[in-house]
Amino acid sequence: MVFDDKLDSMKEAGVGPVVFPHTRHEELYQCEECHPSIFKDKRGANDMSMKANMDGQFCGTPACHDSIGAFPLYMCNKCHTNVKQP
Ligand code: HEC
Ligand code: HEC
């Protein structure tokens, strides 16, 4: 799945769309661990943003990309394509 609802803001920040590997997450977790409490199971139904992620919602939910179990939120290029190198 590719998330690019916030593309204008991403361009300003020098990052590209997010590639979310849904299948990989299905292999690692139960559907109910994400749906419906963290993510509504409908494309585009979640108003995701980096602020929300950093506030502990969506991808940044505790025990997700905010823990030793998964790469952290500062590794922009693990989620965003086309990250500009400084
Ligand atoms: C790690 C969290 C996670 C897990 C586990 C997960 N999903 Fe999802 N799922 C998502 C996200 C994120 C989206 C995209 C939501 C959006 O676009 O706002 C999504 C989207 C969906 C959609 C909507 C697809 C569409 O085209 O509208 C369905 C249906 C869905 N998931 C079903 C499942 C089922 C069934 C499982 C278990 C086999 C599962 N999900 C496991 C995170 C997860
Ligand atoms: C775990 C995955 C993940 C990581 C790591 C990540 N992001 Fe994001 N980011 C997302 C998702 C998901 C969205 C929402 C995408 C959408 O719905 O359009 C997003 C949205 C954004 C947006 C646009 C919306 C907004 O909030 O302005 C910017 C800019 C952004 N990210 C920058 C960054 C930067 C810079 C980093 C590294 C410091 C980073 N992201 C790391 C997943 C991630």
PDB file of C-alpha atoms and ligand atoms in Angstrom:
ATOM      1  CA  MET A   1       0.000   0.000   0.000  1.00  0.00           C
ATOM      2  CA  VAL A   2       1.247   3.480  -0.811  1.00  0.00           C
ATOM      3  CA  PHE A   3       0.255   6.403   1.401  1.00  0.00           C
ATOM      4  CA  ASP A   4       0.526   9.782  -0.270  1.00  0.00           C
ATOM      5  CA  ASP A   5      -2.453  11.779   0.998  1.00  0.00           C
ATOM      6  CA  LYS A   6      -0.053  14.314   2.493  1.00  0.00           C
ATOM      7  CA  LEU A   7       2.218  14.549  -0.542  1.00  0.00           C
ATOM      8  CA  ASP A   8       2.502  18.357  -0.548  1.00  0.00           C
ATOM      9  CA  SER A   9       3.722  18.382   3.007  1.00  0.00           C
ATOM     10  CA  MET A  10       6.071  15.465   2.262  1.00  0.00           C
ATOM     11  CA  LYS A  11       7.593  17.332  -0.676  1.00  0.00           C
ATOM     12  CA  GLU A  12       8.260  20.335   1.550  1.00  0.00           C
ATOM     13  CA  ALA A  13      10.033  18.088   4.040  1.00  0.00           C
ATOM     14  CA  GLY A  14      12.052  16.357   1.314  1.00  0.00           C
ATOM     15  CA  VAL A  15      10.478  12.916   1.660  1.00  0.00           C
ATOM     16  CA  GLY A  16       8.344  10.895  -0.744  1.00  0.00           C
ATOM     17  CA  PRO A  17       5.290   8.648  -0.358  1.00  0.00           C
ATOM     18  CA  VAL A  18       5.146   5.958   2.314  1.00  0.00           C
ATOM     19  CA  VAL A  19       5.247   2.312   1.279  1.00  0.00           C
ATOM     20  CA  PHE A  20       3.390   0.234   3.862  1.00  0.00           C
ATOM     21  CA  PRO A  21       3.910  -3.526   3.544  1.00  0.00           C
ATOM     22  CA  HIS A  22       0.496  -4.769   4.706  1.00  0.00           C
ATOM     23  CA  THR A  23       1.300  -8.437   4.015  1.00  0.00           C
ATOM     24  CA  ARG A  24       4.432  -8.334   6.125  1.00  0.00           C
ATOM     25  CA  HIS A  25       2.451  -6.884   9.033  1.00  0.00           C
ATOM     26  CA  GLU A  26      -0.193  -9.601   8.596  1.00  0.00           C
ATOM     27  CA  GLU A  27       2.551 -12.210   8.987  1.00  0.00           C
ATOM     28  CA  LEU A  28       3.814 -10.638  12.205  1.00  0.00           C
ATOM     29  CA  TYR A  29       0.558  -9.600  13.913  1.00  0.00           C
ATOM     30  CA  GLN A  30      -3.097 -10.456  14.248  1.00  0.00           C
ATOM     31  CA  CYS A  31      -5.577  -8.277  12.377  1.00  0.00           C
ATOM     32  CA  GLU A  32      -7.172  -7.250  15.678  1.00  0.00           C
ATOM     33  CA  GLU A  33      -3.901  -5.817  16.948  1.00  0.00           C
ATOM     34  CA  CYS A  34      -4.333  -3.008  14.404  1.00  0.00           C
ATOM     35  CA  HIS A  35      -7.981  -3.054  13.341  1.00  0.00           C
ATOM     36  CA  PRO A  36     -10.017  -1.187  14.318  1.00  0.00           C
ATOM     37  CA  SER A  37      -8.322   0.382  17.348  1.00  0.00           C
ATOM     38  CA  ILE A  38      -5.138   1.720  15.709  1.00  0.00           C
ATOM     39  CA  PHE A  39      -6.196   1.836  12.044  1.00  0.00           C
ATOM     40  CA  LYS A  40      -9.710   1.740  10.568  1.00  0.00           C
ATOM     41  CA  ASP A  41      -9.593  -1.013   7.959  1.00  0.00           C
ATOM     42  CA  LYS A  42     -10.446   1.185   5.024  1.00  0.00           C
ATOM     43  CA  ARG A  43      -7.984   2.842   2.661  1.00  0.00           C
ATOM     44  CA  GLY A  44      -7.716   6.553   3.366  1.00  0.00           C
ATOM     45  CA  ALA A  45      -9.971   6.414   6.427  1.00  0.00           C
ATOM     46  CA  ASN A  46      -7.169   7.273   8.840  1.00  0.00           C
ATOM     47  CA  ASP A  47      -5.916  10.837   9.038  1.00  0.00           C
ATOM     48  CA  MET A  48      -2.293   9.830   9.501  1.00  0.00           C
ATOM     49  CA  SER A  49       0.479  12.375   9.881  1.00  0.00           C
ATOM     50  CA  MET A  50       3.986  12.489  11.287  1.00  0.00           C
ATOM     51  CA  LYS A  51       2.755  14.525  14.246  1.00  0.00           C
ATOM     52  CA  ALA A  52       0.216  11.821  15.073  1.00  0.00           C
ATOM     53  CA  ASN A  53       2.911   9.154  14.655  1.00  0.00           C
ATOM     54  CA  MET A  54       5.208  11.027  17.012  1.00  0.00           C
ATOM     55  CA  ASP A  55       2.348  11.529  19.458  1.00  0.00           C
ATOM     56  CA  GLY A  56       2.082   7.747  19.759  1.00  0.00           C
ATOM     57  CA  GLN A  57      -0.727   7.104  17.299  1.00  0.00           C
ATOM     58  CA  PHE A  58      -0.780   5.006  14.103  1.00  0.00           C
ATOM     59  CA  CYS A  59       2.769   3.824  13.194  1.00  0.00           C
ATOM     60  CA  GLY A  60       4.136   5.383  16.402  1.00  0.00           C
ATOM     61  CA  THR A  61       1.804   3.454  18.709  1.00  0.00           C
ATOM     62  CA  PRO A  62       3.739   2.186  21.734  1.00  0.00           C
ATOM     63  CA  ALA A  63       5.224  -1.266  20.984  1.00  0.00           C
ATOM     64  CA  CYS A  64       5.253  -0.439  17.248  1.00  0.00           C
ATOM     65  CA  HIS A  65       7.745   1.931  15.565  1.00  0.00           C
ATOM     66  CA  ASP A  66       8.469   3.337  18.979  1.00  0.00           C
ATOM     67  CA  SER A  67      10.059   0.287  20.564  1.00  0.00           C
ATOM     68  CA  ILE A  68      13.034  -2.044  20.338  1.00  0.00           C
ATOM     69  CA  GLY A  69      10.861  -4.469  18.375  1.00  0.00           C
ATOM     70  CA  ALA A  70      10.736  -2.326  15.238  1.00  0.00           C
ATOM     71  CA  PHE A  71      12.859   0.351  13.589  1.00  0.00           C
ATOM     72  CA  PRO A  72      12.248   3.812  15.057  1.00  0.00           C
ATOM     73  CA  LEU A  73      10.431   6.823  13.587  1.00  0.00           C
ATOM     74  CA  TYR A  74      13.622   8.779  12.927  1.00  0.00           C
ATOM     75  CA  MET A  75      14.638   6.282  10.226  1.00  0.00           C
ATOM     76  CA  CYS A  76      12.641   8.211   7.640  1.00  0.00           C
ATOM     77  CA  ASN A  77      13.885   6.191   4.673  1.00  0.00           C
ATOM     78  CA  LYS A  78      12.564   2.911   6.074  1.00  0.00           C
ATOM     79  CA  CYS A  79       9.016   4.136   5.395  1.00  0.00           C
ATOM     80  CA  HIS A  80       9.334   7.041   2.952  1.00  0.00           C
ATOM     81  CA  THR A  81      10.668   6.616  -0.566  1.00  0.00           C
ATOM     82  CA  ASN A  82      12.806   9.320  -2.183  1.00  0.00           C
ATOM     83  CA  VAL A  83      14.255  10.697   1.022  1.00  0.00           C
ATOM     84  CA  LYS A  84      16.675  13.476   0.113  1.00  0.00           C
ATOM     85  CA  GLN A  85      20.162  12.939   1.499  1.00  0.00           C
ATOM     86  CA  PRO A  86      21.495  15.982   3.354  1.00  0.00           C
TER      87      PRO A  86
HETATM   88  C1  HEC B   1       0.334  -3.419  11.598  1.00  0.00           C
HETATM   89  C2  HEC B   1      -1.061  -3.070  11.495  1.00  0.00           C
HETATM   90  C3  HEC B   1      -1.965  -3.884  10.595  1.00  0.00           C
HETATM   91  C4  HEC B   1      -2.259  -5.228  10.661  1.00  0.00           C
HETATM   92  C5  HEC B   1      -1.668  -6.284  11.590  1.00  0.00           C
HETATM   93  C6  HEC B   1      -3.270  -5.464   9.681  1.00  0.00           C
HETATM   94  N1  HEC B   1      -3.570  -4.300   9.023  1.00  0.00           N
HETATM   95 FE1  HEC B   1      -5.027  -4.048   7.652  1.00  0.00          FE
HETATM   96  N2  HEC B   1      -4.424  -2.102   7.343  1.00  0.00           N
HETATM   97  C7  HEC B   1      -3.456  -1.464   8.079  1.00  0.00           C
HETATM   98  C8  HEC B   1      -3.296  -0.129   7.560  1.00  0.00           C
HETATM   99  C9  HEC B   1      -2.304   0.913   8.076  1.00  0.00           C
HETATM  100  C10 HEC B   1      -4.215   0.009   6.498  1.00  0.00           C
HETATM  101  C11 HEC B   1      -4.442   1.248   5.627  1.00  0.00           C
HETATM  102  C12 HEC B   1      -5.461   2.161   6.248  1.00  0.00           C
HETATM  103  C13 HEC B   1      -5.593   3.497   5.539  1.00  0.00           C
HETATM  104  O1  HEC B   1      -5.434   3.560   4.316  1.00  0.00           O
HETATM  105  O2  HEC B   1      -5.877   4.507   6.207  1.00  0.00           O
HETATM  106  C14 HEC B   1      -4.930  -1.258   6.411  1.00  0.00           C
HETATM  107  C15 HEC B   1      -5.956  -1.515   5.527  1.00  0.00           C
HETATM  108  C16 HEC B   1      -6.736  -2.647   5.560  1.00  0.00           C
HETATM  109  C17 HEC B   1      -7.938  -2.842   4.759  1.00  0.00           C
HETATM  110  C18 HEC B   1      -8.519  -1.861   3.771  1.00  0.00           C
HETATM  111  C19 HEC B   1      -8.076  -2.202   2.381  1.00  0.00           C
HETATM  112  C20 HEC B   1      -8.723  -1.308   1.356  1.00  0.00           C
HETATM  113  O3  HEC B   1      -8.310  -1.410   0.195  1.00  0.00           O
HETATM  114  O4  HEC B   1      -9.608  -0.491   1.695  1.00  0.00           O
HETATM  115  C21 HEC B   1      -8.434  -4.077   5.058  1.00  0.00           C
HETATM  116  C22 HEC B   1      -9.690  -4.738   4.502  1.00  0.00           C
HETATM  117  C23 HEC B   1      -7.521  -4.657   6.048  1.00  0.00           C
HETATM  118  N3  HEC B   1      -6.518  -3.765   6.311  1.00  0.00           N
HETATM  119  C24 HEC B   1      -7.690  -5.914   6.588  1.00  0.00           C
HETATM  120  C25 HEC B   1      -6.758  -6.539   7.405  1.00  0.00           C
HETATM  121  C26 HEC B   1      -6.818  -7.946   7.806  1.00  0.00           C
HETATM  122  C27 HEC B   1      -7.923  -8.919   7.412  1.00  0.00           C
HETATM  123  C28 HEC B   1      -5.729  -8.176   8.595  1.00  0.00           C
HETATM  124  C29 HEC B   1      -5.260  -9.490   9.213  1.00  0.00           C
HETATM  125  C30 HEC B   1      -5.038 -10.576   8.248  1.00  0.00           C
HETATM  126  C31 HEC B   1      -5.005  -6.904   8.707  1.00  0.00           C
HETATM  127  N4  HEC B   1      -5.655  -5.955   7.958  1.00  0.00           N
HETATM  128  C32 HEC B   1      -3.864  -6.707   9.447  1.00  0.00           C
HETATM  129  C33 HEC B   1      -2.758  -1.998   9.131  1.00  0.00           C
HETATM  130  C34 HEC B   1      -2.782  -3.321   9.543  1.00  0.00           C
HETATM  131  C1  HEC B   2       7.123   3.962  10.508  1.00  0.00           C
HETATM  132  C2  HEC B   2       6.964   4.644   9.247  1.00  0.00           C
HETATM  133  C3  HEC B   2       7.394   6.090   9.145  1.00  0.00           C
HETATM  134  C4  HEC B   2       8.610   6.640   9.446  1.00  0.00           C
HETATM  135  C5  HEC B   2       9.844   5.955  10.011  1.00  0.00           C
HETATM  136  C6  HEC B   2       8.524   8.033   9.094  1.00  0.00           C
HETATM  137  N1  HEC B   2       7.296   8.314   8.584  1.00  0.00           N
HETATM  138 FE1  HEC B   2       6.644  10.136   7.909  1.00  0.00          FE
HETATM  139  N2  HEC B   2       4.805   9.358   7.573  1.00  0.00           N
HETATM  140  C7  HEC B   2       4.438   8.060   7.765  1.00  0.00           C
HETATM  141  C8  HEC B   2       3.037   7.915   7.466  1.00  0.00           C
HETATM  142  C9  HEC B   2       2.233   6.625   7.540  1.00  0.00           C
HETATM  143  C10 HEC B   2       2.563   9.181   7.075  1.00  0.00           C
HETATM  144  C11 HEC B   2       1.138   9.555   6.621  1.00  0.00           C
HETATM  145  C12 HEC B   2       1.036   9.293   5.145  1.00  0.00           C
HETATM  146  C13 HEC B   2      -0.283   9.703   4.545  1.00  0.00           C
HETATM  147  O1  HEC B   2      -1.314   9.348   5.079  1.00  0.00           O
HETATM  148  O2  HEC B   2      -0.248  10.401   3.500  1.00  0.00           O
HETATM  149  C14 HEC B   2       3.707  10.069   7.143  1.00  0.00           C
HETATM  150  C15 HEC B   2       3.668  11.407   6.808  1.00  0.00           C
HETATM  151  C16 HEC B   2       4.743  12.255   6.768  1.00  0.00           C
HETATM  152  C17 HEC B   2       4.714  13.618   6.287  1.00  0.00           C
HETATM  153  C18 HEC B   2       3.516  14.358   5.704  1.00  0.00           C
HETATM  154  C19 HEC B   2       2.449  14.643   6.724  1.00  0.00           C
HETATM  155  C20 HEC B   2       2.915  15.517   7.818  1.00  0.00           C
HETATM  156  O3  HEC B   2       2.781  15.102   8.960  1.00  0.00           O
HETATM  157  O4  HEC B   2       3.428  16.628   7.521  1.00  0.00           O
HETATM  158  C21 HEC B   2       5.975  14.122   6.436  1.00  0.00           C
HETATM  159  C22 HEC B   2       6.450  15.511   6.096  1.00  0.00           C
HETATM  160  C23 HEC B   2       6.795  13.061   6.996  1.00  0.00           C
HETATM  161  N3  HEC B   2       6.015  11.928   7.185  1.00  0.00           N
HETATM  162  C24 HEC B   2       8.141  13.159   7.277  1.00  0.00           C
HETATM  163  C25 HEC B   2       8.909  12.183   7.897  1.00  0.00           C
HETATM  164  C26 HEC B   2      10.282  12.362   8.307  1.00  0.00           C
HETATM  165  C27 HEC B   2      11.091  13.627   8.099  1.00  0.00           C
HETATM  166  C28 HEC B   2      10.670  11.178   8.883  1.00  0.00           C
HETATM  167  C29 HEC B   2      11.991  10.858   9.580  1.00  0.00           C
HETATM  168  C30 HEC B   2      12.342  11.767  10.678  1.00  0.00           C
HETATM  169  C31 HEC B   2       9.542  10.255   8.813  1.00  0.00           C
HETATM  170  N4  HEC B   2       8.500  10.919   8.218  1.00  0.00           N
HETATM  171  C32 HEC B   2       9.571   8.950   9.270  1.00  0.00           C
HETATM  172  C33 HEC B   2       5.258   7.037   8.179  1.00  0.00           C
HETATM  173  C34 HEC B   2       6.562   7.163   8.601  1.00  0.00           C
END
